[in-house]
Amino acid sequence: MVENFCNSTFWNSSFLESPEADLPLCFEQTVLVWIPLGFLWLLAPWQLLHVYKSRTKRSPITKFYLAKQVLVGFLFILAAIELALVLTEDSGEATIPPVRYTNPILYLCTWLLVLLIQDSRQWCIQKNSWFLSLFWILSILCGTFQFQSLIRALLQDSNSNLAYSCLFFISYGFQILILILYAFSEKSDSSNNPSSTASFLSSITFSWYDSIVLKGYKQPLTLEDVWDIDEGLKVKTIVSRFEIFMAKELQKARRAFQKRQQKKSQRNSGATLHDLNKNQSQSQDVLVLEETKKKKKKSGPTEDFPKSWLIITLFKTFWIMLLKSFFLKLIHDIFVFLNPQLLKLLISFVSDHNMYAWTGYVYAILLFAVTLIQSLCLQSYFQLCFIMGMSVRTTVIASVYKKALTLSNLARKKYPIGETVNLMSVDAQKLMDVFNYLHLLWSTVLQIVLSIFFLWSELGPSVLAGVGVMVLLIPLNGFLATKNRSIQFQNMKNKDRRLKIMNEILSGIKILKYFAWEPSFKDQVHNLRKKELKNLLFFGQLQSVMILILQVTPVLVSVITFAVYVLVDSNNILDAEKAFTSITLFNILRFPLGMLPMVISSVLQATVSVRRLEKYLGGDDLDTSAIRHVRNFDKAVQFSEASFTWDRDAETTIQDVNLDIMEGQLVAVVGTVGSGKSSLMSAMLGEMENVHGHITIKGTTAYVPQQSWIQNGTIKDNILFGSEFNEKRYKQVLEACALLPDLEILPGGDLAEIGEKGINLSGGQKQRVSLARATYQNADIYILDDPLSAVDAHVGNHIFEKVLGPSGLLNGKTRLLVTHSIHFLPQVDQIVVVGNGTILEKGTYSDLLAKKGVFAKNLKTFVKYSGPEGEVTVNDDSEEENDDSGLIVGVEELPEEAASLTMKRENSLRRTLSRSSRSSVRNPKTLKNSLKSRNGNALKGKEGVVQGQKLIKKEFMETGKVKFSIYLKYLQAVGWCSIFCIIFAFVLNSVAFIGSNLWLSSWTGDSQAFNGTNYPASQREMRIGVYAALGIAQGISVFIGTFLSVYGCNHAAKILHEQLLNNILRAPMSFFDTTPTGRIVNRFTGDISTVDDTLPQSLRSWIVCFLSIISIIVMICMATPIFVVIVIPLGIIYVSIQVFYVATSRQLRRLDSVTRSPIYSHFSETVLGLPVIRAFEHQKRFKKQNEVGIDTNQKCVFSWIISNRQITQTLNWLVRMTSETETNIVAVERINEYINVENEAPWVTDKRPPADWPNKGEIRFSNYQVRYRPELNLVLKGITCDIKSTEKVGVVGRTGAGKSSLTNCLFRILESAGGQITIDGIDIASIGLHDLRGKLTIIPQDPILFSGSLRMNLDPFNKYSDEEIWKALELAHLKPFVVGLPLGLSHEVTEAGDNLSVGQRQLVCLGRALLQKSKILILDEATAAVDLETDQLIQTTIRNEFSQCTVITIAHRLHTIMDSNKIMVLDDGKIVEYGSPEELLENYGPFYSMAKEAGIENVNSTAF
């Protein structure tokens, strides 16, 4: 039929049986024409549909577009001419075959289709279609045969179809031109990323990336040089797709989980329910702790949660990538096995002289084509897999962040920040690694099966002996893999614990320095690190055994197979063809046998991560269904029978509350400590678990938490909090919140950068910035949780008048104010009295007094309590500082406040301003008067960056080659002796490898020397024996090398972590103030993880790879000595190309590390401020910020993936390994950067003070000067004074006067810039820091506790007996509370002491001081965060217990220092007054005006 269509022969094999082989013309005109056309027409509909669905704005017409359309137009004209020629030739006789008509018509239709497709691509970002590129390649390849046939025909007969031939040649030329045009990429206006506009040929060869490589070679790349990633790879796109599938799968998993729970409950139906009957009013946090412990005892290790949904979700999300990479890997694997078959044909061609020459050319071309396609498929496969791995990591990080925004409070307590950061860094990385190599699970099995199949065809059933060996080794490998998984699981837990402690150390570093506690915490981290390294070592040892098995398996398999082959039949002799084909197949087998256990092992490791992520992401969300937000309602807030709890298993915290708050009201919420005031606010914000009832809220809310949360950024950023800038409103807010005087002092005014957690602001400033943030937002309801607790009386009055009160900025808004400041109560619209989680009374001030209920009674007690000793009256004019007075409660009943997260780090000591504005000399009038002059200065006059304005330095990043000293540092840590032994073992392996190849070559020569009948048995046995011995020698030497390297690298990991930790703990406070915690944590997570796991592997691979290349060169040189001449220039080319490519890859890895830190910092910051973010409903904005951070990191990772693909494209594995090693050694470089951070003075020096020093406690300042950072001005300007033994000195002064600097100088947190301090005659600068700090005692302003037992928090070195500790607790008024705890001193304190109230934490700090009982005590505004009752307890204890000590008190409330022997008034870093309180009150100076402001007229007129 086809022959009739052509009028000639379609196929005849005789055409190929000649030296001048050719294909039949009919075959060329039909099959070879229809293949490309069929490809085009089949795929065109899908292509056009895809264009229609993904179309964007149409691009303007370009020269490129016109050129392509014109050339295809010419092709159309040529096809029309050809058809016209045929029609004119047709004289009605049946001489012209039908194919001559159909082909031009087919081409006419095809070129019209191509014109349409090319035009439609103008709607796409990528103008060049991949499938059109393939069509042109196919068309040109198929046309080649017709091209050479026509040339041959013309050479034989010059007139043969000349017109038709000319038309074909012109058409063929045009097609080549179009393909050349298709090789170039067209830029698009809508995308700056060349990867999205790259042509098909540019994509598969990665040539679109050349410009970045060139740039990276010329100069180190910066973040701006790296292109953005495609929209399709951005976080928003991927995560939105992931969440659709996640919702369905998680729902299924939850249903399965509920069924499991039901079955379990049916089984346990006999068990009695545990009844909670607690009469004491205890903090919900304590109950949470106790119940969690009970649950742990009950549930044990078999904790259940929704399982097996994450992997399915990921598969569904990335199925297209998985499918594409599957096909690429399949094509590659099939082509891998074509190589040995082609090699076999080539060897047979060389040995058979009767074969035609063209056969050899065909084999050579096929071998080249197969290798090329194999390489292109492999690179594209790797690119897809690595991008998929990156996307999986991105999905995990973004999902963990999003989950953190919605996680319920109970679930949040289970996950400290360190552990959650681990989920984002380590677990996400583990999943990324698995997805990179996921296809190897089936690919390795396929390769093993195909290897055995082809070996069978070579060696027959002898192969079964080798297969038997492999099968026997499977269970052993399985056992080792399972063992590895359990070690990995254990190590992840150790990592979590280590990171948790590291986070706490970094958060509470100042406390560690004050108390000289660094060694205790260092030991804790070291002990965990020891366990971690022990597991790592065991893991490495098991890996070594696995590597031994992998090395020996192919050798054993080949030896046993060859041995069986030659022993079974004397006619079986190994010839070159059989031996080398089999060896190629055995070498192919080596890879899957090596990879399969490693892939299984990494999959098992990843299952641990999957389980952890499923548990976290499947955790309960905050249930806010009980909080009803409405638009039309007659009340602003309504509580309806509302009961809420912090924990379902604990008792209800808020019970049956009914409360109506009308719009525009100012409502004060008062009550004793622990009565549930803050819990009431949290319930409104939806932060608590609903028991029954509901809360209706009309409008938006703004929230000021009890403990302010400040972001790392400028003051302006913190106040605007994502809102648009309105200058008028902004100035009003600054003035109302009394922030203008602070902006005067801060370098850069409102553009001054605030450190993490507001470390360079005082407590009062943080609270006022927090209030300013809420005030600036135009919300309907303001929830204010004790915003006046941390500010001075006069500042408090100013804020009440200007912001909160009837005439304040928030006038007309609904305000709920939790307060202890009773002198504001007459001005509020309604007072709500809370007690034990219920509302005891509510009404106006006069109503409640008339009622003579709880409120009036407590108020009367308070007045009675203060009255006899002073003139404190309860009216709105009173200026006595009662802001934290509270309603009095006995100490035995001091329960815990349901406080929000505590400040993780105390206020910084290295800052440009002093501690607080609480003792500010300025009264409200002065504030008002100063506004005019300050407005301009504070806000407008700070255009340029002022010295000291930038606090957080940009993260330092090395550029260029990794210094040789870094390699030396790592190798030194490994140990020179170990390195020598490792290299020696691997060299032995190479020698054995060369030996076995030479021996095999010699063995194959036997086939010429002997034939089957006279082959001596002894010769055969010797051949097999030596080959086996050399193979086993290879395995053993690699095992020894690997085993030694595991020990060496483990030792290096130990040393580097030790040096890093030691140095970080010895860094000065300024380092922590200017370095975000995320950066330091990144060194302890990502970089240490690289040094632990990745670097040793890449180093080993590099050594093995380098030596194997040397071995191959040696063998080639032995066979062909002339090759030596080529080796040297080849080596030079290799090295230069490597240098060219590695520069980019290395720098991108550095950028990856640097862009990862902000993700973790932002996450930690978010978790700390969750209640605020949720109250302002800013979750979307924070999620967007996180997405921007991840995308910035992604673009670096994406570029790094492409740069590595380029290296592999251009060079072999050695360059790849060199690049990998160099990019991984960057981790050592980053660790080394922090190992070399400048240290503070030595902890202990040769000059030690006497054991009983200081025995008097005399302190002398001589012209003492100090500054915070070298670039800043002096903050203490020549302080000279004597403090005598046992004197009590109070220090007062306004914000920035230098009060706290004085404390910091005593502890040498700040070092002298001139002058000296002597204590009992010894210059404190001459002794070690620990000798000094260990002999001073401080009760700091912010009470920082660490997770661990209560005992550890009091005495981390176990220096004191239990008896002494109980005594200290009794004096600190904490004994009744600790006795009431089930575990007493072993009571577990949670992270940052969250399960104790602020007051109790302060009392623990007092306990520490009482235990240490040194001769000098410093109180740094220690009672700022506690109520009047606790304050009185602390003052009384200090008076009694420290009567024989020198006490320096930095005052917040003047009444606490009125009984001091002397008072020091500081202003602008100088002492302006120094004398007894009596003298200073008579002087009418600065102290007099402060005392007058606080309502103190003489020394006795104070409440205490």
mmCIF file of C-alpha atoms in Angstrom, residues 1136-1399:
data_model
loop_
_atom_site.group_PDB
_atom_site.id
_atom_site.type_symbol
_atom_site.label_atom_id
_atom_site.label_comp_id
_atom_site.label_asym_id
_atom_site.label_seq_id
_atom_site.Cartn_x
_atom_site.Cartn_y
_atom_site.Cartn_z
ATOM 1 C CA SER A 1136 41.028 26.755 35.577
ATOM 2 C CA ILE A 1137 37.451 25.735 34.721
ATOM 3 C CA GLN A 1138 36.951 24.598 38.311
ATOM 4 C CA VAL A 1139 38.177 27.950 39.671
ATOM 5 C CA PHE A 1140 35.816 29.705 37.231
ATOM 6 C CA TYR A 1141 32.719 27.778 38.367
ATOM 7 C CA VAL A 1142 33.406 27.204 42.065
ATOM 8 C CA ALA A 1143 33.630 30.959 42.840
ATOM 9 C CA THR A 1144 29.893 31.349 42.116
ATOM 10 C CA SER A 1145 28.801 28.139 43.829
ATOM 11 C CA ARG A 1146 30.752 28.937 46.992
ATOM 12 C CA GLN A 1147 29.432 32.500 47.259
ATOM 13 C CA LEU A 1148 25.855 31.332 46.729
ATOM 14 C CA ARG A 1149 26.209 28.874 49.606
ATOM 15 C CA ARG A 1150 27.350 31.784 51.797
ATOM 16 C CA LEU A 1151 24.355 33.853 50.702
ATOM 17 C CA ASP A 1152 22.114 30.877 51.507
ATOM 18 C CA SER A 1153 23.463 30.783 55.087
ATOM 19 C CA VAL A 1154 23.200 34.546 55.557
ATOM 20 C CA THR A 1155 19.602 34.724 54.256
ATOM 21 C CA ARG A 1156 18.523 31.821 56.465
ATOM 22 C CA SER A 1157 19.235 33.572 59.814
ATOM 23 C CA PRO A 1158 16.529 36.271 59.402
ATOM 24 C CA ILE A 1159 13.886 33.545 58.864
ATOM 25 C CA TYR A 1160 14.642 32.058 62.308
ATOM 26 C CA SER A 1161 14.971 35.488 63.980
ATOM 27 C CA HIS A 1162 11.631 36.613 62.574
ATOM 28 C CA PHE A 1163 10.036 33.352 63.695
ATOM 29 C CA SER A 1164 11.326 33.687 67.288
ATOM 30 C CA GLU A 1165 10.109 37.286 67.379
ATOM 31 C CA THR A 1166 6.667 36.256 66.080
ATOM 32 C CA VAL A 1167 6.216 33.505 68.670
ATOM 33 C CA LEU A 1168 7.033 35.948 71.482
ATOM 34 C CA GLY A 1169 4.516 38.502 70.214
ATOM 35 C CA LEU A 1170 1.705 36.151 69.205
ATOM 36 C CA PRO A 1171 -1.019 37.602 71.475
ATOM 37 C CA VAL A 1172 -0.271 41.111 70.138
ATOM 38 C CA ILE A 1173 -0.169 39.995 66.477
ATOM 39 C CA ARG A 1174 -3.438 38.095 66.890
ATOM 40 C CA ALA A 1175 -5.125 40.964 68.762
ATOM 41 C CA PHE A 1176 -4.271 43.448 65.987
ATOM 42 C CA GLU A 1177 -5.194 40.780 63.397
ATOM 43 C CA HIS A 1178 -1.834 41.218 61.671
ATOM 44 C CA GLN A 1179 -1.257 37.505 60.997
ATOM 45 C CA LYS A 1180 -1.420 38.063 57.228
ATOM 46 C CA ARG A 1181 1.230 40.794 57.337
ATOM 47 C CA PHE A 1182 3.603 38.670 59.397
ATOM 48 C CA LYS A 1183 2.982 35.684 57.140
ATOM 49 C CA LYS A 1184 3.814 37.883 54.148
ATOM 50 C CA GLN A 1185 7.014 39.055 55.871
ATOM 51 C CA ASN A 1186 7.983 35.428 56.476
ATOM 52 C CA GLU A 1187 7.237 34.601 52.822
ATOM 53 C CA VAL A 1188 9.498 37.436 51.644
ATOM 54 C CA GLY A 1189 12.306 36.105 53.883
ATOM 55 C CA ILE A 1190 11.897 32.543 52.600
ATOM 56 C CA ASP A 1191 11.736 33.681 48.957
ATOM 57 C CA THR A 1192 14.956 35.669 49.410
ATOM 58 C CA ASN A 1193 16.606 32.511 50.753
ATOM 59 C CA GLN A 1194 15.013 30.400 48.005
ATOM 60 C CA LYS A 1195 16.480 32.500 45.220
ATOM 61 C CA CYS A 1196 19.978 31.828 46.622
ATOM 62 C CA VAL A 1197 19.289 28.091 46.938
ATOM 63 C CA PHE A 1198 17.802 27.968 43.415
ATOM 64 C CA SER A 1199 20.849 29.712 41.953
ATOM 65 C CA TRP A 1200 23.138 27.354 43.874
ATOM 66 C CA ILE A 1201 21.276 24.328 42.429
ATOM 67 C CA ILE A 1202 21.692 25.692 38.872
ATOM 68 C CA SER A 1203 25.373 26.552 39.423
ATOM 69 C CA ASN A 1204 26.007 22.975 40.567
ATOM 70 C CA ARG A 1205 24.210 21.567 37.530
ATOM 71 C CA GLN A 1206 26.453 23.710 35.324
ATOM 72 C CA ILE A 1207 29.557 22.388 37.021
ATOM 73 C CA THR A 1208 28.428 18.806 36.499
ATOM 74 C CA GLN A 1209 27.493 19.551 32.908
ATOM 75 C CA THR A 1210 30.899 20.944 32.135
ATOM 76 C CA LEU A 1211 33.156 18.860 34.324
ATOM 77 C CA ASN A 1212 33.248 15.529 36.029
ATOM 78 C CA TRP A 1213 32.464 14.416 39.551
ATOM 79 C CA LEU A 1214 35.780 15.615 41.022
ATOM 80 C CA VAL A 1215 34.993 19.255 40.322
ATOM 81 C CA ARG A 1216 31.499 18.645 41.713
ATOM 82 C CA MET A 1217 33.017 17.223 44.904
ATOM 83 C CA THR A 1218 35.568 20.046 45.140
ATOM 84 C CA SER A 1219 32.762 22.551 44.851
ATOM 85 C CA GLU A 1220 30.676 20.666 47.428
ATOM 86 C CA THR A 1221 33.585 20.493 49.882
ATOM 87 C CA GLU A 1222 34.341 24.168 49.445
ATOM 88 C CA THR A 1223 30.716 25.198 49.901
ATOM 89 C CA ASN A 1224 30.439 23.004 53.011
ATOM 90 C CA ILE A 1225 33.707 24.286 54.510
ATOM 91 C CA VAL A 1226 31.917 27.669 54.564
ATOM 92 C CA ALA A 1227 30.214 26.320 57.735
ATOM 93 C CA VAL A 1228 33.653 26.066 59.414
ATOM 94 C CA GLU A 1229 34.417 29.584 58.171
ATOM 95 C CA ARG A 1230 31.203 30.923 59.780
ATOM 96 C CA ILE A 1231 31.850 29.054 63.046
ATOM 97 C CA ASN A 1232 35.425 30.345 63.018
ATOM 98 C CA GLU A 1233 34.111 33.916 62.673
ATOM 99 C CA TYR A 1234 32.349 33.543 66.051
ATOM 100 C CA ILE A 1235 35.254 31.596 67.567
ATOM 101 C CA ASN A 1236 37.314 34.737 66.927
ATOM 102 C CA VAL A 1237 34.827 37.215 68.402
ATOM 103 C CA GLU A 1238 36.658 39.525 70.766
ATOM 104 C CA ASN A 1239 36.384 38.287 74.370
ATOM 105 C CA GLU A 1240 35.683 40.214 77.522
ATOM 106 C CA ALA A 1241 38.419 40.220 80.186
ATOM 107 C CA PRO A 1242 39.599 36.806 81.561
ATOM 108 C CA TRP A 1243 37.299 35.112 84.080
ATOM 109 C CA VAL A 1244 40.204 34.397 86.424
ATOM 110 C CA THR A 1245 43.683 35.961 86.383
ATOM 111 C CA ASP A 1246 46.945 35.267 88.236
ATOM 112 C CA LYS A 1247 46.076 38.065 90.619
ATOM 113 C CA ARG A 1248 43.371 36.587 92.885
ATOM 114 C CA PRO A 1249 41.723 38.627 95.649
ATOM 115 C CA PRO A 1250 41.817 37.227 99.243
ATOM 116 C CA ALA A 1251 39.190 34.542 99.968
ATOM 117 C CA ASP A 1252 37.251 36.818 102.345
ATOM 118 C CA TRP A 1253 37.310 39.811 99.965
ATOM 119 C CA PRO A 1254 35.402 42.114 100.168
ATOM 120 C CA ASN A 1255 35.107 41.943 103.968
ATOM 121 C CA LYS A 1256 34.179 45.604 104.450
ATOM 122 C CA GLY A 1257 32.305 46.572 101.303
ATOM 123 C CA GLU A 1258 33.933 49.983 100.769
ATOM 124 C CA ILE A 1259 33.539 51.245 97.196
ATOM 125 C CA ARG A 1260 35.518 54.162 95.775
ATOM 126 C CA PHE A 1261 34.918 55.740 92.344
ATOM 127 C CA SER A 1262 37.878 57.865 91.170
ATOM 128 C CA ASN A 1263 37.167 60.101 88.145
ATOM 129 C CA TYR A 1264 35.404 57.096 86.551
ATOM 130 C CA GLN A 1265 34.391 57.361 82.891
ATOM 131 C CA VAL A 1266 32.607 54.888 80.620
ATOM 132 C CA ARG A 1267 31.007 54.569 77.168
ATOM 133 C CA TYR A 1268 28.822 51.783 75.720
ATOM 134 C CA ARG A 1269 30.469 51.335 72.347
ATOM 135 C CA PRO A 1270 33.654 52.914 70.955
ATOM 136 C CA GLU A 1271 31.718 55.133 68.512
ATOM 137 C CA LEU A 1272 29.479 56.627 71.222
ATOM 138 C CA ASN A 1273 29.978 59.462 73.700
ATOM 139 C CA LEU A 1274 30.794 59.006 77.393
ATOM 140 C CA VAL A 1275 27.787 58.138 79.571
ATOM 141 C CA LEU A 1276 29.598 58.498 82.891
ATOM 142 C CA LYS A 1277 31.774 61.595 82.842
ATOM 143 C CA GLY A 1278 34.191 61.427 85.718
ATOM 144 C CA ILE A 1279 32.281 59.992 88.698
ATOM 145 C CA THR A 1280 34.111 60.478 91.990
ATOM 146 C CA CYS A 1281 32.610 59.343 95.292
ATOM 147 C CA ASP A 1282 33.215 57.107 98.344
ATOM 148 C CA ILE A 1283 30.678 54.589 99.609
ATOM 149 C CA LYS A 1284 31.572 53.481 103.131
ATOM 150 C CA SER A 1285 31.195 50.006 104.593
ATOM 151 C CA THR A 1286 27.534 48.940 105.277
ATOM 152 C CA GLU A 1287 26.233 52.231 103.830
ATOM 153 C CA LYS A 1288 22.871 52.186 102.068
ATOM 154 C CA VAL A 1289 23.002 54.372 98.967
ATOM 155 C CA GLY A 1290 20.046 55.225 96.713
ATOM 156 C CA VAL A 1291 20.747 56.276 93.121
ATOM 157 C CA VAL A 1292 18.214 58.454 91.290
ATOM 158 C CA GLY A 1293 18.163 60.446 88.067
ATOM 159 C CA ARG A 1294 16.155 60.922 84.901
ATOM 160 C CA THR A 1295 16.306 58.705 81.811
ATOM 161 C CA GLY A 1296 19.811 58.682 80.360
ATOM 162 C CA ALA A 1297 21.406 60.038 83.536
ATOM 163 C CA GLY A 1298 23.644 56.953 83.876
ATOM 164 C CA LYS A 1299 22.047 55.084 86.812
ATOM 165 C CA SER A 1300 22.244 51.608 85.311
ATOM 166 C CA SER A 1301 25.666 52.336 83.827
ATOM 167 C CA LEU A 1302 26.890 52.597 87.411
ATOM 168 C CA THR A 1303 25.718 49.027 88.114
ATOM 169 C CA ASN A 1304 27.253 47.741 84.906
ATOM 170 C CA CYS A 1305 30.577 49.326 85.774
ATOM 171 C CA LEU A 1306 30.670 47.593 89.170
ATOM 172 C CA PHE A 1307 30.232 44.220 87.438
ATOM 173 C CA ARG A 1308 32.559 45.310 84.611
ATOM 174 C CA ILE A 1309 29.833 44.602 82.081
ATOM 175 C CA LEU A 1310 31.100 47.949 80.810
ATOM 176 C CA GLU A 1311 34.847 48.481 80.951
ATOM 177 C CA SER A 1312 36.385 51.759 82.076
ATOM 178 C CA ALA A 1313 37.213 54.507 79.567
ATOM 179 C CA GLY A 1314 39.180 56.323 82.288
ATOM 180 C CA GLY A 1315 39.545 56.396 86.080
ATOM 181 C CA GLN A 1316 39.063 53.415 88.378
ATOM 182 C CA ILE A 1317 36.764 51.701 90.906
ATOM 183 C CA THR A 1318 38.272 50.110 93.999
ATOM 184 C CA ILE A 1319 36.477 47.767 96.391
ATOM 185 C CA ASP A 1320 38.201 47.340 99.769
ATOM 186 C CA GLY A 1321 41.355 48.806 98.265
ATOM 187 C CA ILE A 1322 41.558 46.439 95.261
ATOM 188 C CA ASP A 1323 41.188 47.927 91.764
ATOM 189 C CA ILE A 1324 38.393 45.838 90.212
ATOM 190 C CA ALA A 1325 40.065 46.070 86.775
ATOM 191 C CA SER A 1326 43.076 44.143 88.099
ATOM 192 C CA ILE A 1327 41.248 40.904 88.973
ATOM 193 C CA GLY A 1328 39.356 38.275 86.948
ATOM 194 C CA LEU A 1329 35.692 38.855 86.087
ATOM 195 C CA HIS A 1330 34.450 35.776 87.973
ATOM 196 C CA ASP A 1331 36.476 36.716 91.063
ATOM 197 C CA LEU A 1332 34.709 40.088 90.929
ATOM 198 C CA ARG A 1333 31.179 39.076 89.891
ATOM 199 C CA GLY A 1334 31.110 36.075 92.211
ATOM 200 C CA LYS A 1335 31.674 38.410 95.192
ATOM 201 C CA LEU A 1336 28.893 40.885 94.324
ATOM 202 C CA THR A 1337 25.167 40.230 94.456
ATOM 203 C CA ILE A 1338 22.476 41.786 92.305
ATOM 204 C CA ILE A 1339 18.702 41.599 92.246
ATOM 205 C CA PRO A 1340 18.015 42.657 88.656
ATOM 206 C CA GLN A 1341 14.986 44.508 87.373
ATOM 207 C CA ASP A 1342 13.718 41.719 85.105
ATOM 208 C CA PRO A 1343 13.581 38.399 86.928
ATOM 209 C CA ILE A 1344 15.008 35.854 84.474
ATOM 210 C CA LEU A 1345 14.646 32.135 85.232
ATOM 211 C CA PHE A 1346 15.834 29.128 83.242
ATOM 212 C CA SER A 1347 14.127 25.822 82.480
ATOM 213 C CA GLY A 1348 15.201 23.221 84.999
ATOM 214 C CA SER A 1349 14.462 22.595 88.638
ATOM 215 C CA LEU A 1350 13.761 25.383 91.096
ATOM 216 C CA ARG A 1351 16.880 24.302 92.980
ATOM 217 C CA MET A 1352 19.036 24.684 89.858
ATOM 218 C CA ASN A 1353 17.684 28.218 89.402
ATOM 219 C CA LEU A 1354 18.782 29.102 92.924
ATOM 220 C CA ASP A 1355 22.060 27.191 93.039
ATOM 221 C CA PRO A 1356 23.341 25.935 89.660
ATOM 222 C CA PHE A 1357 26.716 24.801 91.097
ATOM 223 C CA ASN A 1358 25.194 22.786 93.989
ATOM 224 C CA LYS A 1359 27.263 24.823 96.456
ATOM 225 C CA TYR A 1360 24.629 25.029 99.176
ATOM 226 C CA SER A 1361 22.807 22.423 101.231
ATOM 227 C CA ASP A 1362 19.023 21.908 101.045
ATOM 228 C CA GLU A 1363 18.789 23.393 104.529
ATOM 229 C CA GLU A 1364 20.437 26.650 103.388
ATOM 230 C CA ILE A 1365 18.182 26.811 100.330
ATOM 231 C CA TRP A 1366 14.999 26.329 102.410
ATOM 232 C CA LYS A 1367 16.226 29.059 104.770
ATOM 233 C CA ALA A 1368 16.752 31.424 101.819
ATOM 234 C CA LEU A 1369 13.274 30.591 100.483
ATOM 235 C CA GLU A 1370 11.756 31.293 103.890
ATOM 236 C CA LEU A 1371 13.446 34.695 104.053
ATOM 237 C CA ALA A 1372 12.313 35.372 100.461
ATOM 238 C CA HIS A 1373 8.695 34.594 101.551
ATOM 239 C CA LEU A 1374 8.543 31.755 99.017
ATOM 240 C CA LYS A 1375 8.618 28.800 101.407
ATOM 241 C CA PRO A 1376 4.805 28.358 101.701
ATOM 242 C CA PHE A 1377 4.506 28.346 97.917
ATOM 243 C CA VAL A 1378 7.356 25.832 97.354
ATOM 244 C CA VAL A 1379 6.129 23.565 100.166
ATOM 245 C CA GLY A 1380 2.745 23.486 98.424
ATOM 246 C CA LEU A 1381 4.318 22.229 95.179
ATOM 247 C CA PRO A 1382 4.177 18.430 94.705
ATOM 248 C CA LEU A 1383 7.887 18.243 93.810
ATOM 249 C CA GLY A 1384 9.133 20.982 96.158
ATOM 250 C CA LEU A 1385 12.642 22.125 95.192
ATOM 251 C CA SER A 1386 12.584 19.730 92.211
ATOM 252 C CA HIS A 1387 9.595 21.615 90.766
ATOM 253 C CA GLU A 1388 10.254 21.989 87.047
ATOM 254 C CA VAL A 1389 10.456 25.614 85.923
ATOM 255 C CA THR A 1390 9.401 26.037 82.280
ATOM 256 C CA GLU A 1391 11.272 28.070 79.650
ATOM 257 C CA ALA A 1392 11.884 31.623 80.935
ATOM 258 C CA GLY A 1393 9.987 30.792 84.157
ATOM 259 C CA ASP A 1394 6.632 31.050 82.406
ATOM 260 C CA ASN A 1395 4.857 28.928 85.016
ATOM 261 C CA LEU A 1396 5.628 31.357 87.846
ATOM 262 C CA SER A 1397 4.132 34.811 88.208
ATOM 263 C CA VAL A 1398 6.357 37.877 87.812
ATOM 264 C CA GLY A 1399 6.214 38.474 91.565
#
